[in-house]
CSV table of C-alpha atoms in Angstrom, one decimal:
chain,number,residue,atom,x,y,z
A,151,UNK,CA,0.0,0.0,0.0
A,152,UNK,CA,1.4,3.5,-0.9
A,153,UNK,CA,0.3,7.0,0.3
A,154,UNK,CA,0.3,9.2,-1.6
A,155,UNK,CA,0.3,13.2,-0.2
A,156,UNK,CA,-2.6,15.0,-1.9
A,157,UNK,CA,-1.7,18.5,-2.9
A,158,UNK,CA,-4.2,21.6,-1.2
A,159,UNK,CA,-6.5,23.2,-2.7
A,160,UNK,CA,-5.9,26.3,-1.3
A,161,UNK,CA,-3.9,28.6,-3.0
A,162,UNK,CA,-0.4,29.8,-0.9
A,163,UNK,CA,-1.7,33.6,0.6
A,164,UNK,CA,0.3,36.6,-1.2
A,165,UNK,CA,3.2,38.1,1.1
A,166,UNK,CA,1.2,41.4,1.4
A,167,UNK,CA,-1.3,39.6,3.1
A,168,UNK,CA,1.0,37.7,5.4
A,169,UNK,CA,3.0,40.9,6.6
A,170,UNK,CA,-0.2,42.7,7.3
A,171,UNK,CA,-1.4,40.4,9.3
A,172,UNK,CA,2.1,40.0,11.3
A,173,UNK,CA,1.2,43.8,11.7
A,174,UNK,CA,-2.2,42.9,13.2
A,175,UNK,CA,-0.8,40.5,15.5
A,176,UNK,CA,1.6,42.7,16.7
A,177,UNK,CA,-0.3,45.6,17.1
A,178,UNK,CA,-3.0,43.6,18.9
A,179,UNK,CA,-0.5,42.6,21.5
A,180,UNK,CA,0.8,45.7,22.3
A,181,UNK,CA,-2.3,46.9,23.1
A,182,UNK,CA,-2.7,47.3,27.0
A,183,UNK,CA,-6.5,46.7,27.4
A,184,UNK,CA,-6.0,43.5,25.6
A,185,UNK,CA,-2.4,42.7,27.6
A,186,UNK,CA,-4.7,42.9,31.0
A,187,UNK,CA,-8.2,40.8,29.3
A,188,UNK,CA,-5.2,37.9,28.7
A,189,UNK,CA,-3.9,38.1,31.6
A,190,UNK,CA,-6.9,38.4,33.7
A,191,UNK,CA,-7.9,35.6,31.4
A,192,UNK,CA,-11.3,37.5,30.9
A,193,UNK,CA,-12.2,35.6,28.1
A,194,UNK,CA,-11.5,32.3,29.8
A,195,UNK,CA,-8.4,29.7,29.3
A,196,UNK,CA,-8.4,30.4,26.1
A,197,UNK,CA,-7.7,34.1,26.2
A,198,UNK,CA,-4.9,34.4,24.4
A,199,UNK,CA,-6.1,32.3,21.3
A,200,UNK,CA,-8.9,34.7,21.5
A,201,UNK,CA,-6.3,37.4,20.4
A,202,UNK,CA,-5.2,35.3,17.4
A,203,UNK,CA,-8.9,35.2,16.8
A,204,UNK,CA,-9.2,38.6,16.7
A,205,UNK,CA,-6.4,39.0,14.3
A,206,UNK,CA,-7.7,36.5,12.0
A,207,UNK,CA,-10.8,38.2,12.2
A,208,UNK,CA,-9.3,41.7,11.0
A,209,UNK,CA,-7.5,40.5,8.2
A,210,UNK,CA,-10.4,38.6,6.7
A,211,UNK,CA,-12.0,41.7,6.7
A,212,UNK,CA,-9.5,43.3,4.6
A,213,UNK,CA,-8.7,40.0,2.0
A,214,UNK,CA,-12.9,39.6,1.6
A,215,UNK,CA,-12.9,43.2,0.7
A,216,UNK,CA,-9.5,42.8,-1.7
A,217,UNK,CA,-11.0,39.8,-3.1
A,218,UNK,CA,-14.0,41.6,-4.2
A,219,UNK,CA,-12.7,44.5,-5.3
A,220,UNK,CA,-14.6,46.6,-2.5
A,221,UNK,CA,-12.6,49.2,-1.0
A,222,UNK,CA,-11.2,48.4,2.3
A,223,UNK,CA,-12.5,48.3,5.7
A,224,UNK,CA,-12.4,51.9,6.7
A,225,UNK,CA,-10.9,52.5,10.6
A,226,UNK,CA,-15.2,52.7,11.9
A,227,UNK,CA,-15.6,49.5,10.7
A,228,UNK,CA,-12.6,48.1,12.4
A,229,UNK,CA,-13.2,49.2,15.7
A,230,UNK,CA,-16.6,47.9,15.6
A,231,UNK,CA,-15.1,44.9,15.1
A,232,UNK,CA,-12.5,45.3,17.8
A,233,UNK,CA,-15.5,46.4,20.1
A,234,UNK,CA,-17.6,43.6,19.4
A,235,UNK,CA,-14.6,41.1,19.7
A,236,UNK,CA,-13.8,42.8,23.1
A,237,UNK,CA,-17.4,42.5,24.5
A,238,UNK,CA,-18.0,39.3,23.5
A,239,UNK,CA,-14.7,37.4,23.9
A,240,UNK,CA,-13.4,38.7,27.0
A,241,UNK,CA,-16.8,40.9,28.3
A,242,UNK,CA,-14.7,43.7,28.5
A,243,UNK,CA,-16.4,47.0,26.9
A,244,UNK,CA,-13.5,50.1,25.8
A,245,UNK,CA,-14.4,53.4,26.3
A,246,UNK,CA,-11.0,54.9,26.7
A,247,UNK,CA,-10.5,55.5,23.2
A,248,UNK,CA,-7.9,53.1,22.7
A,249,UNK,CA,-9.4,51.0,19.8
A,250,UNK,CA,-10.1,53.6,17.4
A,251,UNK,CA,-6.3,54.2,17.9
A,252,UNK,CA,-5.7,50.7,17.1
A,253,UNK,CA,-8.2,50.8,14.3
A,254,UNK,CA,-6.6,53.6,12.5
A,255,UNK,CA,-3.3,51.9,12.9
A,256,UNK,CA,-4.9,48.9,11.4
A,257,UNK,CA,-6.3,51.0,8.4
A,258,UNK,CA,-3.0,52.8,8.2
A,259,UNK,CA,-1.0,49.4,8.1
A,260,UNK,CA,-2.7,47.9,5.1
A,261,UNK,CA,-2.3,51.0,3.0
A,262,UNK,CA,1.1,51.0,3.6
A,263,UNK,CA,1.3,46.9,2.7
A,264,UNK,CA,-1.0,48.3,-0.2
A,265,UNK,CA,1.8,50.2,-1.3
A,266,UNK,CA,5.0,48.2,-0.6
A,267,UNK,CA,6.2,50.0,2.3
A,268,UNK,CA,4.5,48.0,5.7
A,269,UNK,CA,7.8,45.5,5.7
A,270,UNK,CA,9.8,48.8,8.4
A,271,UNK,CA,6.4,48.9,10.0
A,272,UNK,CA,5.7,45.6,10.8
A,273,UNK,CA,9.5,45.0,12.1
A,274,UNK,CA,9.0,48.3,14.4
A,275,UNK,CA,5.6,47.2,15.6
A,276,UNK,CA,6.3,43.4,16.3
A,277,UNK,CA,9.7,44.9,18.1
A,278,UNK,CA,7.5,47.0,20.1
A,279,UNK,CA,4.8,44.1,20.7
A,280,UNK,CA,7.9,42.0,21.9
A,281,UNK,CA,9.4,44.7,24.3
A,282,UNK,CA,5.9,45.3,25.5
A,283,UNK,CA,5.3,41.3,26.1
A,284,UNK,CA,8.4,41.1,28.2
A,285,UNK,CA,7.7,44.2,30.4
A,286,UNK,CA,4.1,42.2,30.9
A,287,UNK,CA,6.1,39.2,32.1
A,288,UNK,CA,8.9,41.6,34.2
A,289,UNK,CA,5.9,43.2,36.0
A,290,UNK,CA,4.5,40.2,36.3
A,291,UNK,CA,7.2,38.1,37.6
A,292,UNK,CA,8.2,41.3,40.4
A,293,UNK,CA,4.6,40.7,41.2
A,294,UNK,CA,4.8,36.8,41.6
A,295,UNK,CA,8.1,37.5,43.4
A,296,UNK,CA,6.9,39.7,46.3
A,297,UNK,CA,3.8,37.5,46.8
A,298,UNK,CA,6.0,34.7,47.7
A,299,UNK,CA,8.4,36.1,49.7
A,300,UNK,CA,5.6,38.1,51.7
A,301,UNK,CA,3.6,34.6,51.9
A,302,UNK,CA,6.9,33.8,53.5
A,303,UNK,CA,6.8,36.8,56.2
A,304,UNK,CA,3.3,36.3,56.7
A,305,UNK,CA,4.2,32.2,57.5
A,306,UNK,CA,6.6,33.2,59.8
A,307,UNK,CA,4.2,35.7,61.5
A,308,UNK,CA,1.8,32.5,61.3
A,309,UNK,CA,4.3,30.3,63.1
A,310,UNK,CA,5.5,33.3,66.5
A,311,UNK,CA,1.3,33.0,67.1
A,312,UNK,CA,1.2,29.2,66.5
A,313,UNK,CA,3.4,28.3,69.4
A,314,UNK,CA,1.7,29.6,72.3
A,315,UNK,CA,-0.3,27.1,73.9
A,316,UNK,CA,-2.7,29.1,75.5
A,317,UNK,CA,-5.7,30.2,73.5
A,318,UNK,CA,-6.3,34.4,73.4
A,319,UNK,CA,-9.2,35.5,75.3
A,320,UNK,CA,-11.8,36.7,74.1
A,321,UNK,CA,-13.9,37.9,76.9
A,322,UNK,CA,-12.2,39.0,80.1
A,323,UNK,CA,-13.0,36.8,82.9
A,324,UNK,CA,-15.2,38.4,85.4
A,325,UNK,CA,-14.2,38.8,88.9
A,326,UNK,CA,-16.4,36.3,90.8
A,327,UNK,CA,-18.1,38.7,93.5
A,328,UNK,CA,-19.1,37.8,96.5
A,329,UNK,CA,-23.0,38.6,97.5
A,330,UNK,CA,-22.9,42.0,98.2
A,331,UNK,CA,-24.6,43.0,101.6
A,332,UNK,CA,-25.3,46.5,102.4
A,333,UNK,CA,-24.8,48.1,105.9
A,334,UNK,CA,-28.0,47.3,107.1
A,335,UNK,CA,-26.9,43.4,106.8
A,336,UNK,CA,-29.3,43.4,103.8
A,337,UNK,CA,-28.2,41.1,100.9
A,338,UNK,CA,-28.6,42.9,97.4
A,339,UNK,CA,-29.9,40.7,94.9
A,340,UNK,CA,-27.5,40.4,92.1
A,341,UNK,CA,-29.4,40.9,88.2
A,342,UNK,CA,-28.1,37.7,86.5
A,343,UNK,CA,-26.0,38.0,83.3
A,344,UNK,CA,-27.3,36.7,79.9
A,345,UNK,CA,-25.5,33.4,79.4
């Protein structure tokens, strides 16, 4: 029995399409709203698939409207979808103004790809996207770092209370009084306490 490797169907995608969306990706993760819905993992385990998602999402946009010879996706239409993708993905709604920066830069990438020029772009943003990505996991590791070494204190503090035998009290003892007898010789009847 041989096997035999069918060739795909599909045809290879052009390089303009495949350096835009590197610029997607990389200006989607350098994109602080987003950095925190990953990390807060708002859209669930898969938050950071979510993001490739996202991306994929974009640049369908812009090869459906290629591939039709419609105009592209102006910046509106991205951040609609960027809004959308937020509020549904990782329930997060952005009213800070950040995605229509990221949507122009979206619509300003692919009309530089348009025009031969997105390959200094793209390097500069995925540079930035890395350098952003490892302050995230700096911050993130100081973070994880004093946790642990103030779980540590806080153990320690744990184990000076620990070692006492005696339990703290809670309610101070009340002196045990004697009937009280007036100088009459009357007794005075004591109310009694609730119990």
């Amino acid at each position: 029995m041989s096997s035999s490797v069918q060739p795909t169907s599909q045809p290879a995608p052009n390089s303009s399409l495949v350096l835009f969306a590197r610029g997607v990706i990389a200006l989607l993760a350098s994109w602080p709203v987003l950095w925190i819905a990953i990390d807060q993992a708002w859209g669930g385990p898969d938050s950071l698939q979510k993001r490739t998602f996202l991306a994929s999402e974009i640049v369908d946009a812009f090869e459906e409207a290629q591939a039709r010879s419609k105009s592209a996706p102006d910046f509106d239409d991205v951040e609609v979808l960027i809004l959308q993708a937020m509020a549904e993905e990782f329930n997060c709604e952005v009213d800070d103004g950040s995605s229509e920066s990221i949507a122009r830069g979206i619509v300003g990438l692919w009309k530089e790809v348009k025009e031969g020029k997105g390959v200094d772009q793209v390097e500069r943003l995925e540079e930035l996207a890395h350098q952003a990505g490892a302050s995230q996991i700096q911050a993130t590791a100081q973070q994880e770092e004093s946790d642990s070494e103030s779980d540590v204190q806080d153990g320690s503090d744990m184990d000076d209370e620990m070692e006492t035998d005696e339990a703290p009290a809670l309610v101070p003892p009340k002196a045990d009084r004697g009937p009280e007898v007036d100088e009459d010789g009357f007794t005075t009847v004591q109310r009694g306490g609730r119990r």
